[in-house]
Amino acid sequence: MSARSRRVLALAATSTLVLGLTAACGSSGSDSAGGKVTLRYGIWDAVQKPALQKSIDAFEKAHPNITVKIELNAWAQYWSKLQTQMAGRTAPDVFWDHVGYFPQFAKQGVLTDLSPYIKADKVDLSVYDPKLTAGWKQGDKQYGLPKDWDTIEQVYNKTMLKTAGLTQDDLSGLTWNPDDGGTFVKALQKLTVDKSGKHPNESGFDSKNVKQYGLALASPNGQTDWWDFATQNGCKLQDKAWGKWTINQPSCVEAIQFVQDLRLKYHVAVPAAVTNTPNGAALPAVLARKQAAVVWDGSWDLSAYQTSLKGNFGVALLPSGPAGQGTVYNGLSNALYAGSKHPKEAWELVKWLGSEQSEKIITAAGTVWPSIPTLNKDFVAYWEKQGVDVSAFSKGAEGTTIGYPLTTSSATYNVKVLDPFNQVWLGQQTPKKAADTVNTESNAAITD
Amino acid sequence: MSANISGRRVADIERAPDSSVTTAPVRTASPVVGPPPRRRLRQTLEAYALLTPSLLGFVLFLVAPIIGVVVISFFDWNLMGSPRFVGLANYREMTGDSEVWRSVRNTLYYVALNIPAQTVLALLLALAMNRGLRGGKVLRVLFVLPWMAMPVALGIIWSWAFDPEHGAVNQFLSLLGVSGPEWLSSTTWAMPVLASINVWQYTGYTMLFLLAGLQAIPESLYEAADIDGVTGLQRFFRITLPLLRPSMLFVLVTNVIGSFQMFDTVYVMTQGGPNGSTDTMNFHIYQQAFQLFRTGYASALAMLLFALILLVTAVQFLYFRKRTVYDFS
Amino acid sequence: MRTHRTIATAFGRTGLYVVLIAGALLSIGPYLMILNASFKRPQDLLTTDAWAPARHATFDNFTAVWNQYGMSSFLLHTLLVSVAVTLGQVVFSAMGAYAFARLEFPGRDLLFWGYIATMMVPQMITLVPLFLMMRELGLVDTFAGLILPTVFGTPYGIFLVRQHFRTIPSDLEAAARIDGASTWTILVRIMLPLSKPILATLATITFINTWNNLIWPLIITNSDRTKVITVGIAALQGQHVSDLPHIVLAGAALALLPLIAVFLMFQRHIVRSIALTGLK
């Protein structure tokens, strides 16, 4: 590098430093200059950002004095960051909230009770699915407006299902039981093929050299795998809302055992070494490269399947277990931070995001189901255009469902559950022992 | 100057009976003779003037937060509510926490896997590079490139590499007729995988420092050795290695400190699993602090990690002190 | 005998080259995979092997990551922060290192060992008090907040430069002092010109570390106005696994290229300077 270019570099560097510092000084605390208010909106899903931005643009047009900045952080960092921000009293004015964290936040007083605002502005809560509205309620306090909902169903590769001579209806009407696996395991056996073309129920099947599996399961906490089987087996994760964890009761352990059997006894599910989180293969990838014909996943992931399969996938209902059908039903809310300096404007944003106009804009992008049931048809219409029938998700939601456990110990559960259950799927630990350990540790962390 | 630590140390070492060291070109410490009082005052003022920016950063952004951590370690605090003083309770809990001691074992195991492999490989590379091979400069640059890898970006690449069925590593092994293990699901293999990723990233960087040490060895010593008929391995063990000790100390001390604080790879690849086999201390601290929000307990664990690093670093200094002219202080 | 030996040497040399070239390929393999994969179409990315060449190469991932996900401004922020921190560290480390290497003052050894000792304190946990402090200073979500903790130099940087200063013969300085040169003049006119390589090394190390830093920017920045590239890439990872691997990979490739360019620009200095520090 010549002396001249070095000087230029030094000059450039110095000026950027000065520029940066002045910009920094100028920006701090200027968020309400001249009657204009800047709101911060915290979200974690990059896929939903473009549609959300459209809705925000419409909001800003209607409220010329308010600017909204979306702050995107991935799920993996979102909660750590949000809680650090809350400790520093610098959390976003409005943010996505999850049932897993809501009880703890409500207890810590970092959420604003929306009911006075709702009453003053005469917001009609009956447009929402009542299950969702109730999920964000504690006593007579409303800690967020429902944003969306999701269920878990079976996503399948159309080509692979056709090759095996099965239809979506076949896949939607299956049953399982812990003794012989039922028609569910039979269908998966049809979809599982080893290198020489044999199925697991045929003699000479080589479980070490499987070309494609019937099923792939992966979940860091159970939502997209064993919680659903557990519900179908009559297991309750908690004795009551806000109560103790009960994942070690027999009906739960039996379901966990069945998930292990799918891999290790029936050889119809992709081995855990491939799918275990955090670094296992992504389910859309497993389906796209034909490692498995069927995966269990949430409706929020549809876009990821579209990216890699371009319409060559469908959605079928989960099977019924000994206790019937069942899936995990969940949703997010838009919450108002109790430390917001602009609660009135932030409420306007929350209200807008929960309005029919805003949800219409977002639903048109097909990323998540809307919290207002009358708009569900828009979501269905979007996916019909892509050649995918997504009605299984809404059918599942109408049947038996469980929600996320309501407890203050979700963070502990989420940290403690990953490793022992990964061990169960690998066959290194018994379902009973894993369930006992996680149950004890999670209950010990409950605070009241 | 004569009374300060460095002067004493150099003198000690010069008296050391180890013959290999006396062949080293002993560099005398800067012979600034003890200044008269007025100059001393001026020097003090000048020194602190020069140090002001650095000291400002040091005190504000390093020492103050460290004191903060020490204080927090005596409290029960979840970041949100008000902290509650608990005295030594966090430290008492630590002694009975089997997960903590597992993380200590895991950390030591990681350091034991990582440091020797990385150092030996880097040394071999440096020796090869020091032969002045044609194209050596290009090779050297390629070896150093992994150093600047960005952990968030490489997570995807590593999961592609170590996938048991579709991964590059096992596909390569199957070409050789070996069926590879389920790397990251195996309690035996997960830690070696993490260590090898670190070796990949830092071997070239370490090599640079050792190469520098090699190039600083005067050619005349080797010529003299040739005349004495010292060849091959003897040459290496009697001249090269002893004279490389200063570089070795630097590389070992900084790499060991870095290894004890390894975090990124565990975070991206295993989250401490399988079966807790990669739950290192720094990851455990992260989990307690930023996932379970037990900030006080995590701070106490950080003190334990600091004590461990201090101990291991002190041992390295004592070991090398006897044999080196490394003028550290 | 002589021919035998030559053959053996030639053979050894070839073997050495084979090993070294294999090692070099292993070193850059992951980078090549990132680059290759970032040119693949999303639907090919997950269905073809990572090392299979991009058959339908496309620039779409790059345009998407550049336009839709704001990577252009994140890269600019990263550059700004990295340059500012690097500049500060080089200047302030040189000043501090000179004091430690050459000047006599009370508290010197204690202070120096204090610097060394802080290198051993696990950094992660100190981020909590540091963040709370920054909040008190009103520096959350500002460039100042990003830059301040490291711009004044790190113990490692001071240590590195100090070791080098100590290898410079003091005769030069003594002569200059007799001529009446001030300490500052000696530092600027004598020490620094003799220390260009080590300063280049420190600059490179600092630049790379700042460029790749994730955890501090993650904590201290909130908005796109101050977001840096590592945080931008990390934000694209999905809830459980990456839903947008093509975007993440293109972002990673964009983030890596300037870094490699800087390294290639300075690599000659770095290698030479580490040689000159002598580290003894």
Short mmCIF file of N, CA and C in Angstrom, two decimals, chain C residues 55-120:
data_model
loop_
_atom_site.label_atom_id
_atom_site.label_comp_id
_atom_site.label_asym_id
_atom_site.label_seq_id
_atom_site.Cartn_x
_atom_site.Cartn_y
_atom_site.Cartn_z
N ARG C 55 -25.45 -25.98 -10.70
CA ARG C 55 -25.70 -26.23 -12.11
C ARG C 55 -26.48 -25.08 -12.75
N HIS C 56 -27.49 -24.62 -12.03
CA HIS C 56 -28.23 -23.46 -12.55
C HIS C 56 -27.82 -22.25 -11.72
N ALA C 57 -26.62 -21.77 -11.99
CA ALA C 57 -26.09 -20.67 -11.16
C ALA C 57 -26.98 -19.44 -11.30
N THR C 58 -27.17 -18.76 -10.16
CA THR C 58 -28.04 -17.58 -10.17
C THR C 58 -27.51 -16.52 -9.22
N PHE C 59 -27.75 -15.28 -9.57
CA PHE C 59 -27.36 -14.18 -8.70
C PHE C 59 -28.51 -13.77 -7.80
N ASP C 60 -29.66 -14.45 -7.95
CA ASP C 60 -30.86 -14.03 -7.24
C ASP C 60 -30.66 -13.93 -5.73
N ASN C 61 -29.93 -14.89 -5.17
CA ASN C 61 -29.74 -14.88 -3.72
C ASN C 61 -29.03 -13.61 -3.28
N PHE C 62 -28.06 -13.20 -4.09
CA PHE C 62 -27.30 -12.00 -3.74
C PHE C 62 -28.17 -10.76 -3.86
N THR C 63 -28.94 -10.68 -4.95
CA THR C 63 -29.79 -9.49 -5.10
C THR C 63 -30.82 -9.45 -3.98
N ALA C 64 -31.36 -10.62 -3.60
CA ALA C 64 -32.36 -10.64 -2.54
C ALA C 64 -31.76 -10.19 -1.22
N VAL C 65 -30.58 -10.73 -0.90
CA VAL C 65 -29.97 -10.41 0.39
C VAL C 65 -29.54 -8.95 0.41
N TRP C 66 -29.17 -8.44 -0.75
CA TRP C 66 -28.71 -7.06 -0.84
C TRP C 66 -29.88 -6.08 -0.73
N ASN C 67 -30.95 -6.35 -1.51
CA ASN C 67 -32.06 -5.40 -1.56
C ASN C 67 -33.10 -5.63 -0.47
N GLN C 68 -33.55 -6.89 -0.34
CA GLN C 68 -34.68 -7.14 0.56
C GLN C 68 -34.28 -7.15 2.02
N TYR C 69 -33.08 -7.63 2.31
CA TYR C 69 -32.74 -7.82 3.71
C TYR C 69 -31.71 -6.80 4.22
N GLY C 70 -31.51 -5.74 3.43
CA GLY C 70 -30.72 -4.61 3.93
C GLY C 70 -29.24 -4.87 4.15
N MET C 71 -28.70 -5.91 3.52
CA MET C 71 -27.30 -6.24 3.79
C MET C 71 -26.35 -5.12 3.38
N SER C 72 -26.75 -4.31 2.39
CA SER C 72 -25.84 -3.27 1.94
C SER C 72 -25.55 -2.30 3.09
N SER C 73 -26.60 -1.89 3.80
CA SER C 73 -26.34 -0.94 4.90
C SER C 73 -25.67 -1.65 6.07
N PHE C 74 -25.98 -2.94 6.30
CA PHE C 74 -25.32 -3.66 7.39
C PHE C 74 -23.81 -3.75 7.13
N LEU C 75 -23.47 -4.01 5.86
CA LEU C 75 -22.05 -4.10 5.51
C LEU C 75 -21.37 -2.76 5.75
N LEU C 76 -22.05 -1.69 5.38
CA LEU C 76 -21.50 -0.36 5.57
C LEU C 76 -21.27 -0.08 7.05
N HIS C 77 -22.26 -0.43 7.88
CA HIS C 77 -22.10 -0.24 9.33
C HIS C 77 -20.92 -1.04 9.86
N THR C 78 -20.82 -2.29 9.40
CA THR C 78 -19.73 -3.14 9.87
C THR C 78 -18.39 -2.51 9.50
N LEU C 79 -18.32 -2.01 8.27
CA LEU C 79 -17.08 -1.40 7.80
C LEU C 79 -16.74 -0.19 8.68
N LEU C 80 -17.74 0.63 8.92
CA LEU C 80 -17.54 1.84 9.72
C LEU C 80 -17.02 1.48 11.11
N VAL C 81 -17.71 0.54 11.75
CA VAL C 81 -17.32 0.15 13.11
C VAL C 81 -15.93 -0.47 13.10
N SER C 82 -15.68 -1.36 12.15
CA SER C 82 -14.39 -2.06 12.13
C SER C 82 -13.25 -1.07 11.89
N VAL C 83 -13.43 -0.14 10.97
CA VAL C 83 -12.37 0.82 10.68
C VAL C 83 -12.13 1.71 11.90
N ALA C 84 -13.21 2.18 12.52
CA ALA C 84 -13.05 3.06 13.68
C ALA C 84 -12.34 2.35 14.82
N VAL C 85 -12.77 1.13 15.13
CA VAL C 85 -12.15 0.39 16.22
C VAL C 85 -10.69 0.10 15.90
N THR C 86 -10.42 -0.29 14.66
CA THR C 86 -9.05 -0.62 14.28
C THR C 86 -8.14 0.60 14.42
N LEU C 87 -8.62 1.71 13.90
CA LEU C 87 -7.84 2.93 13.97
C LEU C 87 -7.53 3.29 15.43
N GLY C 88 -8.57 3.28 16.25
CA GLY C 88 -8.40 3.62 17.66
C GLY C 88 -7.43 2.67 18.34
N GLN C 89 -7.61 1.37 18.10
CA GLN C 89 -6.75 0.40 18.77
C GLN C 89 -5.29 0.58 18.39
N VAL C 90 -5.03 0.82 17.11
CA VAL C 90 -3.65 0.95 16.67
C VAL C 90 -3.01 2.16 17.35
N VAL C 91 -3.69 3.29 17.31
CA VAL C 91 -3.13 4.51 17.89
C VAL C 91 -2.96 4.37 19.40
N PHE C 92 -4.03 3.98 20.09
CA PHE C 92 -3.99 3.96 21.55
C PHE C 92 -3.11 2.82 22.08
N SER C 93 -3.07 1.70 21.38
CA SER C 93 -2.21 0.61 21.83
C SER C 93 -0.76 1.02 21.69
N ALA C 94 -0.44 1.69 20.59
CA ALA C 94 0.95 2.12 20.40
C ALA C 94 1.36 3.05 21.53
N MET C 95 0.49 4.00 21.86
CA MET C 95 0.81 4.93 22.94
C MET C 95 1.01 4.20 24.27
N GLY C 96 0.04 3.36 24.60
CA GLY C 96 0.12 2.64 25.87
C GLY C 96 1.31 1.70 25.90
N ALA C 97 1.53 1.01 24.79
CA ALA C 97 2.62 0.04 24.74
C ALA C 97 3.96 0.73 24.94
N TYR C 98 4.09 1.94 24.40
CA TYR C 98 5.37 2.65 24.56
C TYR C 98 5.62 2.94 26.04
N ALA C 99 4.58 3.38 26.73
CA ALA C 99 4.73 3.66 28.15
C ALA C 99 5.17 2.41 28.90
N PHE C 100 4.55 1.30 28.60
CA PHE C 100 4.89 0.06 29.30
C PHE C 100 6.28 -0.43 28.92
N ALA C 101 6.68 -0.20 27.66
CA ALA C 101 7.94 -0.77 27.19
C ALA C 101 9.13 0.07 27.60
N ARG C 102 8.96 1.39 27.64
CA ARG C 102 10.15 2.23 27.71
C ARG C 102 10.19 3.20 28.89
N LEU C 103 9.05 3.49 29.49
CA LEU C 103 9.07 4.52 30.52
C LEU C 103 9.02 3.90 31.90
N GLU C 104 9.63 4.62 32.83
CA GLU C 104 9.66 4.20 34.22
C GLU C 104 8.59 4.97 34.95
N PHE C 105 7.67 4.30 35.58
CA PHE C 105 6.71 5.04 36.39
C PHE C 105 6.12 4.14 37.45
N PRO C 106 5.75 4.73 38.58
CA PRO C 106 5.22 3.90 39.66
C PRO C 106 3.94 3.21 39.22
N GLY C 107 3.79 1.97 39.60
CA GLY C 107 2.58 1.21 39.28
C GLY C 107 2.65 0.53 37.94
N ARG C 108 3.80 0.63 37.25
CA ARG C 108 3.86 0.09 35.90
C ARG C 108 3.65 -1.43 35.87
N ASP C 109 4.43 -2.13 36.69
CA ASP C 109 4.35 -3.58 36.63
C ASP C 109 3.00 -4.09 37.11
N LEU C 110 2.50 -3.44 38.16
CA LEU C 110 1.20 -3.84 38.67
C LEU C 110 0.13 -3.66 37.59
N LEU C 111 0.18 -2.52 36.94
CA LEU C 111 -0.79 -2.20 35.91
C LEU C 111 -0.68 -3.18 34.75
N PHE C 112 0.57 -3.46 34.38
CA PHE C 112 0.75 -4.35 33.24
C PHE C 112 0.21 -5.75 33.55
N TRP C 113 0.49 -6.23 34.73
CA TRP C 113 -0.04 -7.55 35.10
C TRP C 113 -1.56 -7.50 35.22
N GLY C 114 -2.08 -6.34 35.60
CA GLY C 114 -3.54 -6.18 35.62
C GLY C 114 -4.12 -6.36 34.23
N TYR C 115 -3.45 -5.74 33.24
CA TYR C 115 -3.89 -5.90 31.85
C TYR C 115 -3.89 -7.38 31.46
N ILE C 116 -2.76 -8.04 31.77
CA ILE C 116 -2.63 -9.45 31.39
C ILE C 116 -3.73 -10.28 32.07
N ALA C 117 -3.99 -9.97 33.36
CA ALA C 117 -4.95 -10.77 34.10
C ALA C 117 -6.36 -10.66 33.51
N THR C 118 -6.72 -9.47 33.00
CA THR C 118 -8.08 -9.34 32.46
C THR C 118 -8.28 -10.19 31.21
N MET C 119 -7.16 -10.54 30.54
CA MET C 119 -7.30 -11.42 29.38
C MET C 119 -7.88 -12.77 29.80
N MET C 120 -7.72 -13.10 31.07
CA MET C 120 -8.15 -14.42 31.54
C MET C 120 -9.56 -14.44 32.08
#
